[in-house]
Tab-separated table of C-alpha atoms in Angstrom:
chain	number	residue	atom	x	y	z
A	7	MET	CA	10.703	-41.562	-91.071
A	8	SER	CA	10.766	-38.471	-88.856
A	9	VAL	CA	13.688	-37.880	-86.553
A	10	ALA	CA	13.745	-35.935	-83.269
A	11	ILE	CA	16.384	-34.980	-80.736
A	12	VAL	CA	15.051	-34.859	-77.129
A	13	THR	CA	17.328	-33.570	-74.341
A	14	GLY	CA	16.832	-34.345	-70.704
A	15	ALA	CA	15.279	-37.672	-71.834
A	16	SER	CA	16.296	-40.052	-69.045
A	17	ARG	CA	13.363	-39.076	-66.771
A	18	GLY	CA	10.499	-36.683	-66.301
A	19	LEU	CA	9.008	-34.739	-69.128
A	20	GLY	CA	11.780	-35.502	-71.610
A	21	ARG	CA	11.297	-39.264	-71.183
A	22	ALA	CA	7.537	-38.852	-71.470
A	23	VAL	CA	7.774	-36.784	-74.660
A	24	ALA	CA	10.206	-39.291	-76.121
A	25	GLY	CA	7.711	-42.049	-75.321
A	26	GLU	CA	4.879	-40.216	-77.082
A	27	LEU	CA	7.017	-39.648	-80.176
A	28	ALA	CA	8.294	-43.235	-80.282
A	29	ALA	CA	4.714	-44.531	-80.027
A	30	ARG	CA	3.942	-42.437	-83.120
A	31	GLY	CA	6.797	-43.951	-85.106
A	32	TRP	CA	9.477	-41.305	-84.656
A	33	ASP	CA	13.153	-42.191	-84.641
A	34	LEU	CA	14.923	-40.556	-81.702
A	35	VAL	CA	18.268	-39.265	-80.496
A	36	LEU	CA	18.063	-39.014	-76.733
A	37	SER	CA	20.373	-36.961	-74.464
A	38	ALA	CA	20.883	-36.857	-70.727
A	39	ARG	CA	23.796	-36.573	-68.335
A	40	GLY	CA	23.455	-40.050	-66.785
A	41	ALA	CA	24.371	-42.820	-69.232
A	42	ALA	CA	22.777	-45.694	-67.267
A	43	ALA	CA	19.460	-43.917	-66.768
A	44	LEU	CA	19.441	-42.815	-70.381
A	45	GLU	CA	20.040	-46.403	-71.650
A	46	GLU	CA	17.173	-47.597	-69.432
A	47	ALA	CA	14.829	-44.964	-70.801
A	48	ALA	CA	15.769	-45.758	-74.379
A	49	ALA	CA	15.144	-49.468	-73.802
A	50	GLY	CA	11.674	-48.791	-72.448
A	51	LEU	CA	10.367	-47.020	-75.499
A	52	ALA	CA	7.935	-48.492	-78.036
A	53	PRO	CA	9.502	-51.301	-80.065
A	54	GLY	CA	10.216	-50.565	-83.716
A	55	ALA	CA	11.549	-47.053	-83.338
A	56	ARG	CA	15.224	-46.494	-83.847
A	57	VAL	CA	16.617	-44.928	-80.728
A	58	VAL	CA	20.161	-43.605	-80.216
A	59	PRO	CA	21.043	-42.613	-76.636
A	60	VAL	CA	23.942	-40.144	-76.408
A	61	ALA	CA	24.971	-39.326	-72.871
A	62	GLY	CA	26.370	-35.922	-72.146
A	63	ASP	CA	25.718	-32.301	-71.052
A	64	VAL	CA	24.010	-29.876	-73.423
A	65	SER	CA	26.345	-27.161	-72.224
A	66	SER	CA	29.131	-29.047	-74.051
A	67	ALA	CA	29.695	-28.110	-77.703
A	68	ALA	CA	31.147	-31.580	-78.382
A	69	HIS	CA	27.980	-33.201	-76.988
A	70	ARG	CA	25.747	-31.022	-79.118
A	71	ALA	CA	27.712	-31.905	-82.193
A	72	ALA	CA	27.412	-35.604	-81.334
A	73	LEU	CA	23.642	-35.293	-80.980
A	74	VAL	CA	23.249	-33.699	-84.394
A	75	ALA	CA	25.653	-36.177	-85.973
A	76	ALA	CA	23.528	-39.039	-84.631
A	77	ALA	CA	20.367	-37.463	-86.063
A	78	ARG	CA	22.120	-37.098	-89.408
A	79	GLU	CA	22.906	-40.790	-89.354
A	80	LEU	CA	19.234	-41.547	-88.789
A	81	GLY	CA	18.292	-39.477	-91.889
A	82	GLY	CA	18.017	-35.867	-90.737
A	83	LEU	CA	16.364	-33.728	-88.074
A	84	ASP	CA	12.671	-32.842	-88.077
A	85	LEU	CA	12.191	-31.850	-84.468
A	86	LEU	CA	14.470	-30.542	-81.733
A	87	VAL	CA	13.041	-30.733	-78.153
A	88	ASN	CA	15.127	-28.616	-75.778
A	89	ASN	CA	13.934	-29.999	-72.443
A	90	ALA	CA	17.099	-30.413	-70.386
A	91	GLY	CA	17.336	-27.947	-67.551
A	92	VAL	CA	18.676	-27.243	-64.065
A	93	LEU	CA	17.310	-25.112	-61.247
A	94	GLY	CA	20.537	-23.297	-60.330
A	95	ALA	CA	19.946	-24.038	-56.603
A	96	GLU	CA	18.349	-26.961	-54.808
A	97	PRO	CA	16.188	-26.151	-52.968
A	98	LEU	CA	15.418	-22.774	-54.443
A	99	VAL	CA	16.507	-19.677	-52.506
A	100	PRO	CA	15.753	-15.931	-52.686
A	101	LEU	CA	17.843	-13.911	-55.131
A	102	ALA	CA	19.691	-12.260	-52.241
A	103	GLU	CA	21.088	-15.675	-51.311
A	104	HIS	CA	21.513	-17.248	-54.727
A	105	ALA	CA	25.037	-18.446	-55.533
A	106	LEU	CA	26.232	-16.747	-58.732
A	107	ASP	CA	27.953	-19.897	-59.863
A	108	GLY	CA	24.623	-21.708	-59.784
A	109	LEU	CA	23.048	-18.895	-61.769
A	110	ARG	CA	25.800	-19.165	-64.393
A	111	GLU	CA	25.320	-22.929	-64.621
A	112	ALA	CA	21.572	-22.465	-65.093
A	113	PHE	CA	22.084	-20.011	-67.939
A	114	GLU	CA	24.592	-22.341	-69.564
A	115	VAL	CA	22.296	-25.322	-69.440
A	116	ASN	CA	18.924	-23.639	-69.848
A	117	VAL	CA	19.775	-20.903	-72.439
A	118	VAL	CA	23.222	-21.224	-73.995
A	119	GLY	CA	23.055	-24.958	-74.515
A	120	PRO	CA	19.658	-24.984	-76.200
A	121	LEU	CA	20.658	-22.137	-78.513
A	122	GLY	CA	23.929	-23.935	-79.281
A	123	LEU	CA	21.977	-27.055	-80.194
A	124	VAL	CA	19.645	-25.020	-82.432
A	125	GLN	CA	22.667	-23.524	-84.174
A	126	GLU	CA	24.245	-26.962	-84.649
A	127	GLY	CA	21.045	-28.466	-85.989
A	128	LEU	CA	19.814	-25.589	-88.150
A	129	PRO	CA	21.110	-26.943	-91.489
A	130	LEU	CA	19.191	-30.200	-90.932
A	131	LEU	CA	16.095	-28.418	-89.565
A	132	ARG	CA	16.017	-26.074	-92.571
A	133	ALA	CA	16.297	-29.068	-94.921
A	134	ALA	CA	13.438	-30.938	-93.274
A	135	ARG	CA	9.994	-30.837	-94.812
A	136	ALA	CA	8.553	-29.324	-91.611
A	137	GLY	CA	11.449	-28.584	-89.298
A	138	ALA	CA	10.424	-27.582	-85.752
A	139	VAL	CA	11.928	-26.571	-82.404
A	140	LEU	CA	10.124	-27.123	-79.092
A	141	ASN	CA	11.704	-25.235	-76.171
A	142	ILE	CA	10.307	-26.124	-72.750
A	143	SER	CA	9.427	-22.973	-70.842
A	144	SER	CA	7.837	-22.350	-67.460
A	145	ASP	CA	5.259	-20.060	-65.824
A	146	ALA	CA	8.235	-18.773	-63.810
A	147	ALA	CA	9.295	-17.032	-67.050
A	148	VAL	CA	6.325	-14.627	-66.806
A	149	VAL	CA	5.277	-14.561	-63.152
A	150	ALA	CA	7.371	-13.230	-60.224
A	151	TYR	CA	7.318	-16.179	-57.816
A	152	PRO	CA	9.494	-15.804	-54.685
A	153	THR	CA	12.654	-18.010	-54.861
A	154	TRP	CA	12.043	-18.776	-58.561
A	155	GLY	CA	13.818	-15.627	-59.748
A	156	ALA	CA	17.032	-17.130	-61.080
A	157	TYR	CA	15.462	-20.146	-62.747
A	158	GLY	CA	12.657	-17.925	-64.082
A	159	ALA	CA	15.228	-15.553	-65.541
A	160	THR	CA	16.723	-18.317	-67.596
A	161	LYS	CA	13.275	-19.353	-68.848
A	162	ALA	CA	12.367	-15.742	-69.702
A	163	ALA	CA	15.628	-15.543	-71.650
A	164	GLY	CA	14.745	-18.796	-73.405
A	165	ASP	CA	11.305	-17.433	-74.322
A	166	LEU	CA	12.810	-14.345	-75.913
A	167	VAL	CA	15.396	-16.416	-77.812
A	168	SER	CA	12.585	-18.597	-79.064
A	169	ALA	CA	10.481	-15.661	-80.159
A	170	VAL	CA	13.353	-14.069	-82.057
A	171	LEU	CA	14.244	-17.427	-83.630
A	172	ALA	CA	10.681	-17.724	-84.895
A	173	VAL	CA	11.008	-14.347	-86.594
A	174	GLU	CA	14.454	-15.076	-88.043
A	175	GLU	CA	13.596	-18.600	-89.256
A	176	PRO	CA	10.021	-18.202	-90.587
A	177	GLU	CA	10.177	-21.535	-92.427
A	178	LEU	CA	10.515	-23.416	-89.152
A	179	ARG	CA	7.924	-23.938	-86.449
A	180	VAL	CA	9.301	-22.647	-83.155
A	181	TRP	CA	7.284	-23.334	-80.035
A	182	TRP	CA	8.068	-22.408	-76.436
A	183	ALA	CA	5.711	-24.262	-74.162
A	184	ASP	CA	4.921	-24.209	-70.455
A	185	PRO	CA	4.037	-27.698	-69.263
A	186	GLY	CA	2.769	-26.511	-65.859
A	187	SER	CA	3.719	-27.962	-62.477
A	188	MET	CA	4.276	-31.720	-62.533
A	189	ARG	CA	5.107	-34.481	-60.152
A	190	THR	CA	8.810	-34.644	-60.979
A	191	ARG	CA	12.143	-35.019	-59.196
A	192	MET	CA	12.971	-31.486	-60.269
A	193	MET	CA	9.863	-30.007	-58.637
A	194	ALA	CA	10.551	-31.956	-55.477
A	195	ALA	CA	14.131	-30.617	-55.382
A	196	ALA	CA	12.926	-27.067	-55.956
A	197	GLU	CA	10.463	-26.993	-53.051
A	198	PRO	CA	11.056	-30.037	-50.789
A	199	GLY	CA	8.254	-29.075	-48.400
A	200	GLU	CA	5.517	-28.991	-51.032
A	201	ASP	CA	2.936	-31.748	-51.404
A	202	LEU	CA	3.117	-32.812	-55.057
A	203	ALA	CA	0.509	-35.587	-54.829
A	204	GLY	CA	-2.149	-33.571	-56.595
A	205	LEU	CA	0.011	-32.588	-59.573
A	206	PRO	CA	-0.126	-34.391	-62.912
A	207	THR	CA	2.651	-36.697	-63.980
A	208	PRO	CA	4.875	-35.936	-67.030
A	209	GLU	CA	3.166	-38.842	-68.811
A	210	GLU	CA	-0.169	-37.032	-68.412
A	211	VAL	CA	1.198	-33.743	-69.738
A	212	ALA	CA	3.349	-34.952	-72.662
A	213	PRO	CA	0.473	-35.764	-75.072
A	214	ALA	CA	-0.703	-32.134	-74.948
A	215	LEU	CA	2.749	-30.912	-75.957
A	216	VAL	CA	2.998	-33.444	-78.758
A	217	ARG	CA	-0.157	-31.907	-80.228
A	218	LEU	CA	1.985	-28.983	-81.313
A	219	VAL	CA	3.763	-31.352	-83.678
A	220	GLU	CA	0.745	-33.375	-84.740
A	221	ARG	CA	-1.294	-30.271	-85.660
A	222	ALA	CA	1.709	-28.205	-86.890
A	223	LEU	CA	0.473	-25.234	-84.865
A	224	PRO	CA	1.981	-21.801	-85.615
A	225	SER	CA	5.113	-20.679	-83.883
A	226	GLY	CA	4.388	-19.149	-80.516
A	227	ARG	CA	4.122	-19.597	-76.775
A	228	TYR	CA	1.725	-22.236	-75.483
A	229	THR	CA	0.714	-23.816	-72.241
A	230	ALA	CA	-0.108	-27.496	-71.781
A	231	GLY	CA	-3.394	-26.391	-70.309
A	232	GLU	CA	-4.520	-24.519	-73.419
A	233	LEU	CA	-3.303	-27.334	-75.647
A	234	ALA	CA	-5.277	-29.885	-73.685
A	235	ALA	CA	-8.376	-27.694	-73.772
A	236	GLU	CA	-8.076	-27.207	-77.525
A	237	ALA	CA	-7.497	-30.912	-78.245
A	238	ALA	CA	-10.366	-31.407	-80.668
A	239	PRO	CA	-9.165	-31.662	-84.293
A	240	GLY	CA	-9.567	-28.425	-86.236
A	241	VAL	CA	-9.986	-26.375	-83.037
A	242	GLY	CA	-7.282	-24.204	-81.659
A	243	PRO	CA	-5.724	-20.793	-81.474
A	244	GLU	CA	-4.422	-19.179	-84.638
A	245	ALA	CA	-1.149	-18.578	-82.837
A	246	GLY	CA	0.314	-19.385	-79.449
A	247	THR	CA	-0.185	-16.544	-76.990
A	248	GLY	CA	0.549	-18.036	-73.628
A	249	ALA	CA	-2.742	-16.592	-72.488
A	250	GLY	CA	-3.587	-17.738	-69.010
A	251	PRO	CA	-0.881	-18.770	-66.553
A	252	GLY	CA	0.316	-22.310	-66.459
A	253	ALA	CA	2.343	-23.241	-63.392
A	254	ARG	CA	5.933	-23.584	-62.301
A	255	ARG	CA	7.652	-26.605	-63.793
């Protein structure tokens, strides 16, 4: 049975990706800051899958160790989904006004935490038949949107970490994927005045991201849009390029 760790799994995209994996028979270790919401999310997954919720913050080394220990108890680690993230400021503000403490927190949660979890899980990922890491990126990593500078900087850093990891760990699949703008609490907090009614839900986006795992696509940068467009079996890019902008998460 395949085992995945999914962070930020109590709501939004993390919860939706966990649901897609559970429906496909994966065993899961789920992480989020809020214990009650995480327990509720775990209870709502497809029956039959073994699910271990572990509440905590990915910026904590002790929490990261607990997640990997839980995966080891389930039999190993085949997939690590680094989805947990913070904006750094809510609502978003121009760089000239951005609190530096908020920027530090965003780097700790969005960059340092995911890399720490990769480091903690590497022995199990290397031992897996097809170990893989999926780091959730954003269009803000590659496009200069006003007020998205601090958050985008963390995602750009995450993209480069992912790209170097793919070179340094060629036996693993390493994907950094932009899901595009979605109708989420995070997006509403980022830009409270925006109308999100026309955006897709995380549940609509998650299946495209899971295709990375199902089709064992090469390491690289992808967008949910290109993955959805290349959904037909046997059709797809030779490597992820990130061609074509997605949208802010």
